[in-house]
Short mmCIF file of N, CA and C in Angstrom, two decimals:
data_model
loop_
_atom_site.label_atom_id
_atom_site.label_comp_id
_atom_site.label_asym_id
_atom_site.label_seq_id
_atom_site.Cartn_x
_atom_site.Cartn_y
_atom_site.Cartn_z
N UNK A 1 29.44 -41.61 -71.35
CA UNK A 1 29.98 -42.61 -72.24
C UNK A 1 30.78 -43.62 -71.42
N UNK A 2 30.60 -44.91 -71.68
CA UNK A 2 31.31 -45.93 -70.90
C UNK A 2 32.83 -45.81 -71.04
N UNK A 3 33.50 -46.14 -69.99
CA UNK A 3 34.96 -46.17 -70.01
C UNK A 3 35.41 -47.49 -70.62
N UNK A 4 36.50 -47.44 -71.36
CA UNK A 4 36.94 -48.61 -72.11
C UNK A 4 38.38 -48.98 -71.77
N UNK A 5 38.59 -50.27 -71.53
CA UNK A 5 39.93 -50.83 -71.38
C UNK A 5 40.31 -51.44 -72.72
N UNK A 6 41.32 -50.88 -73.36
CA UNK A 6 41.71 -51.31 -74.70
C UNK A 6 42.80 -52.36 -74.59
N UNK A 7 42.53 -53.54 -75.15
CA UNK A 7 43.48 -54.64 -75.12
C UNK A 7 44.75 -54.25 -75.88
N UNK A 8 45.86 -54.90 -75.54
CA UNK A 8 47.13 -54.53 -76.16
C UNK A 8 47.21 -54.92 -77.64
N UNK A 9 46.24 -55.70 -78.15
CA UNK A 9 46.26 -56.06 -79.57
C UNK A 9 45.57 -55.01 -80.46
N UNK A 10 45.02 -53.97 -79.85
CA UNK A 10 44.37 -52.90 -80.61
C UNK A 10 45.43 -51.85 -80.95
N UNK A 11 45.61 -51.56 -82.25
CA UNK A 11 46.66 -50.62 -82.66
C UNK A 11 46.52 -49.22 -82.04
N UNK A 12 47.64 -48.56 -81.88
CA UNK A 12 47.69 -47.22 -81.29
C UNK A 12 46.84 -46.22 -82.07
N UNK A 13 46.83 -46.32 -83.41
CA UNK A 13 46.01 -45.42 -84.23
C UNK A 13 44.54 -45.52 -83.86
N UNK A 14 44.09 -46.72 -83.56
CA UNK A 14 42.69 -46.94 -83.18
C UNK A 14 42.44 -46.29 -81.81
N UNK A 15 43.38 -46.44 -80.90
CA UNK A 15 43.23 -45.83 -79.58
C UNK A 15 43.14 -44.30 -79.70
N UNK A 16 43.98 -43.73 -80.54
CA UNK A 16 43.94 -42.28 -80.75
C UNK A 16 42.61 -41.85 -81.36
N UNK A 17 42.07 -42.63 -82.28
CA UNK A 17 40.77 -42.34 -82.89
C UNK A 17 39.67 -42.35 -81.82
N UNK A 18 39.73 -43.32 -80.93
CA UNK A 18 38.74 -43.40 -79.85
C UNK A 18 38.78 -42.16 -78.96
N UNK A 19 39.98 -41.73 -78.62
CA UNK A 19 40.14 -40.53 -77.77
C UNK A 19 39.56 -39.31 -78.49
N UNK A 20 39.86 -39.17 -79.79
CA UNK A 20 39.33 -38.04 -80.57
C UNK A 20 37.80 -38.07 -80.63
N UNK A 21 37.22 -39.26 -80.54
CA UNK A 21 35.77 -39.42 -80.56
C UNK A 21 35.15 -39.19 -79.18
N UNK A 22 35.97 -38.91 -78.19
CA UNK A 22 35.45 -38.60 -76.86
C UNK A 22 35.37 -39.78 -75.91
N UNK A 23 35.93 -40.92 -76.30
CA UNK A 23 35.91 -42.08 -75.41
C UNK A 23 36.98 -41.94 -74.33
N UNK A 24 36.64 -42.37 -73.13
CA UNK A 24 37.57 -42.39 -72.01
C UNK A 24 38.22 -43.77 -72.01
N UNK A 25 39.46 -43.85 -72.51
CA UNK A 25 40.10 -45.15 -72.64
C UNK A 25 41.30 -45.28 -71.72
N UNK A 26 41.55 -46.53 -71.35
CA UNK A 26 42.77 -46.92 -70.67
C UNK A 26 43.32 -48.09 -71.46
N UNK A 27 44.57 -48.03 -71.81
CA UNK A 27 45.19 -49.13 -72.54
C UNK A 27 45.75 -50.14 -71.54
N UNK A 28 45.64 -51.41 -71.87
CA UNK A 28 46.22 -52.45 -71.02
C UNK A 28 47.70 -52.17 -70.81
N UNK A 29 48.35 -51.60 -71.82
CA UNK A 29 49.79 -51.31 -71.71
C UNK A 29 50.08 -50.21 -70.70
N UNK A 30 49.07 -49.43 -70.32
CA UNK A 30 49.25 -48.36 -69.32
C UNK A 30 49.02 -48.88 -67.89
N UNK A 31 48.63 -50.12 -67.77
CA UNK A 31 48.36 -50.70 -66.46
C UNK A 31 49.43 -51.75 -66.16
N UNK A 32 49.28 -52.43 -65.06
CA UNK A 32 50.20 -53.52 -64.72
C UNK A 32 49.78 -54.83 -65.39
N UNK A 33 48.88 -54.75 -66.37
CA UNK A 33 48.34 -55.95 -67.01
C UNK A 33 49.05 -56.31 -68.31
N UNK A 34 50.07 -55.59 -68.68
CA UNK A 34 50.77 -55.89 -69.93
C UNK A 34 51.22 -57.36 -69.92
N UNK A 35 50.79 -58.12 -70.93
CA UNK A 35 51.14 -59.53 -71.02
C UNK A 35 50.31 -60.45 -70.14
N UNK A 36 49.32 -59.89 -69.43
CA UNK A 36 48.50 -60.70 -68.51
C UNK A 36 47.53 -61.59 -69.27
N UNK A 37 47.07 -62.62 -68.61
CA UNK A 37 46.07 -63.51 -69.18
C UNK A 37 44.74 -62.77 -69.32
N UNK A 38 43.93 -63.23 -70.26
CA UNK A 38 42.64 -62.59 -70.53
C UNK A 38 41.76 -62.52 -69.29
N UNK A 39 41.77 -63.57 -68.47
CA UNK A 39 40.94 -63.59 -67.26
C UNK A 39 41.32 -62.45 -66.31
N UNK A 40 42.62 -62.19 -66.17
CA UNK A 40 43.08 -61.10 -65.30
C UNK A 40 42.62 -59.75 -65.85
N UNK A 41 42.65 -59.61 -67.16
CA UNK A 41 42.18 -58.37 -67.79
C UNK A 41 40.68 -58.21 -67.56
N UNK A 42 39.94 -59.31 -67.71
CA UNK A 42 38.50 -59.28 -67.45
C UNK A 42 38.19 -58.91 -66.01
N UNK A 43 38.92 -59.47 -65.07
CA UNK A 43 38.72 -59.15 -63.65
C UNK A 43 38.97 -57.67 -63.38
N UNK A 44 40.05 -57.14 -63.94
CA UNK A 44 40.38 -55.73 -63.75
C UNK A 44 39.28 -54.84 -64.34
N UNK A 45 38.83 -55.19 -65.54
CA UNK A 45 37.78 -54.39 -66.20
C UNK A 45 36.49 -54.41 -65.39
N UNK A 46 36.09 -55.58 -64.92
CA UNK A 46 34.85 -55.69 -64.14
C UNK A 46 34.96 -54.90 -62.84
N UNK A 47 36.08 -55.04 -62.16
CA UNK A 47 36.29 -54.34 -60.88
C UNK A 47 36.23 -52.82 -61.06
N UNK A 48 36.76 -52.34 -62.19
CA UNK A 48 36.84 -50.90 -62.44
C UNK A 48 35.74 -50.38 -63.36
N UNK A 49 34.76 -51.24 -63.64
CA UNK A 49 33.61 -50.88 -64.49
C UNK A 49 34.05 -50.34 -65.85
N UNK A 50 34.94 -51.09 -66.48
CA UNK A 50 35.44 -50.76 -67.81
C UNK A 50 34.94 -51.79 -68.81
N UNK A 51 34.59 -51.36 -70.00
CA UNK A 51 34.29 -52.29 -71.09
C UNK A 51 35.63 -52.70 -71.71
N UNK A 52 35.76 -53.95 -72.12
CA UNK A 52 36.99 -54.42 -72.77
C UNK A 52 36.80 -54.34 -74.28
N UNK A 53 37.73 -53.70 -74.97
CA UNK A 53 37.75 -53.63 -76.43
C UNK A 53 38.94 -54.43 -76.91
N UNK A 54 38.69 -55.43 -77.76
CA UNK A 54 39.74 -56.36 -78.15
C UNK A 54 39.52 -56.90 -79.56
N UNK A 55 40.57 -57.48 -80.11
CA UNK A 55 40.49 -58.22 -81.37
C UNK A 55 40.50 -59.73 -81.09
N UNK A 56 40.59 -60.09 -79.83
CA UNK A 56 40.77 -61.48 -79.39
C UNK A 56 39.43 -62.18 -79.17
N UNK A 57 39.13 -63.16 -80.03
CA UNK A 57 37.88 -63.92 -79.92
C UNK A 57 37.76 -64.67 -78.60
N UNK A 58 38.87 -65.00 -77.97
CA UNK A 58 38.83 -65.76 -76.72
C UNK A 58 38.17 -64.99 -75.57
N UNK A 59 38.02 -63.69 -75.73
CA UNK A 59 37.36 -62.91 -74.67
C UNK A 59 35.89 -63.29 -74.53
N UNK A 60 35.33 -63.96 -75.53
CA UNK A 60 33.94 -64.42 -75.38
C UNK A 60 33.88 -65.47 -74.26
N UNK A 61 34.93 -66.26 -74.11
CA UNK A 61 34.97 -67.24 -73.02
C UNK A 61 35.15 -66.54 -71.67
N UNK A 62 35.96 -65.50 -71.63
CA UNK A 62 36.14 -64.73 -70.39
C UNK A 62 34.81 -64.12 -69.98
N UNK A 63 34.08 -63.57 -70.94
CA UNK A 63 32.78 -62.95 -70.67
C UNK A 63 31.85 -63.92 -69.94
N UNK A 64 31.87 -65.18 -70.34
CA UNK A 64 30.96 -66.19 -69.77
C UNK A 64 31.25 -66.49 -68.30
N UNK A 65 32.44 -66.16 -67.81
CA UNK A 65 32.77 -66.39 -66.40
C UNK A 65 32.09 -65.41 -65.46
N UNK A 66 31.64 -64.30 -66.01
CA UNK A 66 31.04 -63.25 -65.18
C UNK A 66 29.53 -63.38 -65.18
N UNK A 67 28.94 -63.21 -64.01
CA UNK A 67 27.48 -63.34 -63.88
C UNK A 67 26.83 -61.96 -63.98
N UNK A 68 25.60 -61.95 -64.44
CA UNK A 68 24.86 -60.69 -64.52
C UNK A 68 25.50 -59.72 -65.48
N UNK A 69 25.48 -58.48 -65.10
CA UNK A 69 25.99 -57.42 -65.96
C UNK A 69 27.35 -56.91 -65.50
N UNK A 70 28.21 -57.80 -65.05
CA UNK A 70 29.48 -57.38 -64.47
C UNK A 70 30.53 -56.97 -65.49
N UNK A 71 30.46 -57.50 -66.71
CA UNK A 71 31.52 -57.24 -67.68
C UNK A 71 30.93 -57.00 -69.06
N UNK A 72 31.43 -55.97 -69.72
CA UNK A 72 31.09 -55.69 -71.11
C UNK A 72 32.32 -55.99 -71.95
N UNK A 73 32.14 -56.79 -73.01
CA UNK A 73 33.25 -57.13 -73.90
C UNK A 73 32.84 -56.77 -75.32
N UNK A 74 33.73 -56.07 -76.02
CA UNK A 74 33.51 -55.70 -77.42
C UNK A 74 34.62 -56.34 -78.23
N UNK A 75 34.24 -57.31 -79.06
CA UNK A 75 35.21 -58.00 -79.91
C UNK A 75 35.06 -57.45 -81.33
N UNK A 76 36.17 -56.97 -81.89
CA UNK A 76 36.17 -56.41 -83.23
C UNK A 76 36.64 -57.49 -84.20
N UNK A 77 35.84 -57.71 -85.24
CA UNK A 77 36.22 -58.64 -86.31
C UNK A 77 36.45 -57.81 -87.56
N UNK A 78 37.68 -57.45 -87.80
CA UNK A 78 38.05 -56.67 -88.98
C UNK A 78 39.15 -57.43 -89.71
N UNK A 79 38.87 -57.76 -90.97
CA UNK A 79 39.85 -58.53 -91.74
C UNK A 79 40.20 -57.78 -93.00
N UNK A 80 41.48 -57.54 -93.20
CA UNK A 80 42.57 -57.72 -92.24
C UNK A 80 42.46 -56.70 -91.11
N UNK A 81 43.08 -57.00 -90.01
CA UNK A 81 42.96 -56.16 -88.81
C UNK A 81 43.92 -54.98 -88.87
N UNK A 82 43.74 -54.16 -89.89
CA UNK A 82 44.54 -52.94 -90.03
C UNK A 82 43.84 -51.82 -89.27
N UNK A 83 44.58 -50.79 -88.87
CA UNK A 83 43.92 -49.68 -88.19
C UNK A 83 42.74 -49.10 -88.98
N UNK A 84 42.90 -48.95 -90.29
CA UNK A 84 41.82 -48.39 -91.11
C UNK A 84 40.58 -49.27 -91.06
N UNK A 85 40.73 -50.58 -91.20
CA UNK A 85 39.58 -51.49 -91.15
C UNK A 85 38.93 -51.51 -89.77
N UNK A 86 39.74 -51.48 -88.73
CA UNK A 86 39.20 -51.49 -87.37
C UNK A 86 38.41 -50.20 -87.11
N UNK A 87 38.97 -49.08 -87.52
CA UNK A 87 38.27 -47.79 -87.32
C UNK A 87 36.96 -47.77 -88.10
N UNK A 88 36.97 -48.26 -89.34
CA UNK A 88 35.72 -48.31 -90.12
C UNK A 88 34.69 -49.19 -89.44
N UNK A 89 35.12 -50.31 -88.90
CA UNK A 89 34.22 -51.22 -88.21
C UNK A 89 33.64 -50.56 -86.97
N UNK A 90 34.47 -49.90 -86.19
CA UNK A 90 34.00 -49.21 -84.99
C UNK A 90 33.06 -48.06 -85.34
N UNK A 91 33.39 -47.33 -86.38
CA UNK A 91 32.56 -46.20 -86.79
C UNK A 91 31.17 -46.68 -87.22
N UNK A 92 31.12 -47.75 -88.00
CA UNK A 92 29.83 -48.32 -88.41
C UNK A 92 29.03 -48.81 -87.20
N UNK A 93 29.70 -49.47 -86.27
CA UNK A 93 29.02 -50.00 -85.08
C UNK A 93 28.50 -48.88 -84.20
N UNK A 94 29.27 -47.81 -84.08
CA UNK A 94 28.88 -46.70 -83.22
C UNK A 94 27.57 -46.07 -83.71
N UNK A 95 27.33 -46.12 -85.00
CA UNK A 95 26.09 -45.57 -85.56
C UNK A 95 24.88 -46.45 -85.25
N UNK A 96 25.12 -47.72 -84.94
CA UNK A 96 24.03 -48.68 -84.73
C UNK A 96 23.70 -48.94 -83.27
N UNK A 97 24.64 -48.69 -82.37
CA UNK A 97 24.42 -49.06 -80.97
C UNK A 97 24.69 -47.90 -80.03
N UNK A 98 24.07 -47.98 -78.87
CA UNK A 98 24.35 -47.06 -77.78
C UNK A 98 25.06 -47.88 -76.71
N UNK A 99 26.31 -47.57 -76.45
CA UNK A 99 27.09 -48.38 -75.50
C UNK A 99 26.47 -48.44 -74.11
N UNK A 100 25.75 -47.41 -73.73
CA UNK A 100 25.11 -47.43 -72.41
C UNK A 100 24.02 -48.51 -72.35
N UNK A 101 23.41 -48.82 -73.48
CA UNK A 101 22.33 -49.81 -73.52
C UNK A 101 22.84 -51.24 -73.58
N UNK A 102 24.11 -51.42 -73.84
CA UNK A 102 24.65 -52.78 -73.96
C UNK A 102 25.66 -53.10 -72.85
N UNK A 103 25.60 -52.35 -71.78
CA UNK A 103 26.47 -52.61 -70.64
C UNK A 103 26.20 -54.01 -70.10
N UNK A 104 27.27 -54.75 -69.84
CA UNK A 104 27.14 -56.10 -69.32
C UNK A 104 26.88 -57.14 -70.39
N UNK A 105 27.08 -56.78 -71.64
CA UNK A 105 26.82 -57.69 -72.75
C UNK A 105 28.13 -57.99 -73.49
N UNK A 106 28.06 -59.00 -74.34
CA UNK A 106 29.15 -59.32 -75.25
C UNK A 106 28.75 -58.81 -76.63
N UNK A 107 29.56 -57.95 -77.21
CA UNK A 107 29.30 -57.42 -78.54
C UNK A 107 30.36 -57.95 -79.49
N UNK A 108 29.92 -58.50 -80.60
CA UNK A 108 30.83 -58.94 -81.65
C UNK A 108 30.50 -58.09 -82.86
N UNK A 109 31.45 -57.26 -83.26
CA UNK A 109 31.15 -56.32 -84.33
C UNK A 109 32.03 -56.56 -85.55
N UNK A 110 31.39 -56.47 -86.70
CA UNK A 110 32.09 -56.52 -87.98
C UNK A 110 31.60 -55.32 -88.78
N UNK A 111 32.13 -55.14 -89.98
CA UNK A 111 31.74 -53.97 -90.78
C UNK A 111 30.24 -53.95 -91.06
N UNK A 112 29.64 -55.12 -91.23
CA UNK A 112 28.24 -55.18 -91.64
C UNK A 112 27.27 -55.54 -90.53
N UNK A 113 27.78 -56.02 -89.40
CA UNK A 113 26.86 -56.56 -88.40
C UNK A 113 27.36 -56.30 -86.98
N UNK A 114 26.39 -56.12 -86.08
CA UNK A 114 26.69 -56.03 -84.65
C UNK A 114 25.85 -57.09 -83.96
N UNK A 115 26.51 -58.04 -83.31
CA UNK A 115 25.79 -59.06 -82.54
C UNK A 115 25.92 -58.72 -81.07
N UNK A 116 24.77 -58.70 -80.39
CA UNK A 116 24.76 -58.44 -78.95
C UNK A 116 24.32 -59.73 -78.27
N UNK A 117 25.17 -60.25 -77.39
CA UNK A 117 24.91 -61.52 -76.72
C UNK A 117 24.79 -61.25 -75.23
N UNK A 118 23.73 -61.79 -74.63
CA UNK A 118 23.51 -61.58 -73.20
C UNK A 118 23.92 -62.80 -72.41
#
């Protein structure tokens, strides 16, 4: 299962849910990246072969800076962005995709749809 770097805007309850589901996560708050710009987070994730999980739409621009399959970004669109809505969105997406097959892609996920952008 891919390793995930969880952005600091993702609630703690969601991070705990991911761990219970068997995901290997690192929170941005556990690194020296707390408060860092998105580009620095993207660089760290690419260097360490981590997928970025975020609520921040601007990460789609960060994704475009990387060539080939260097960075995987997963943007969650859950409105409102409560832990319950985010978890439901992730649970629905997990049933539709295999993270190993979308390495190096940009994923935009909502409750009803998963968009994979290359």
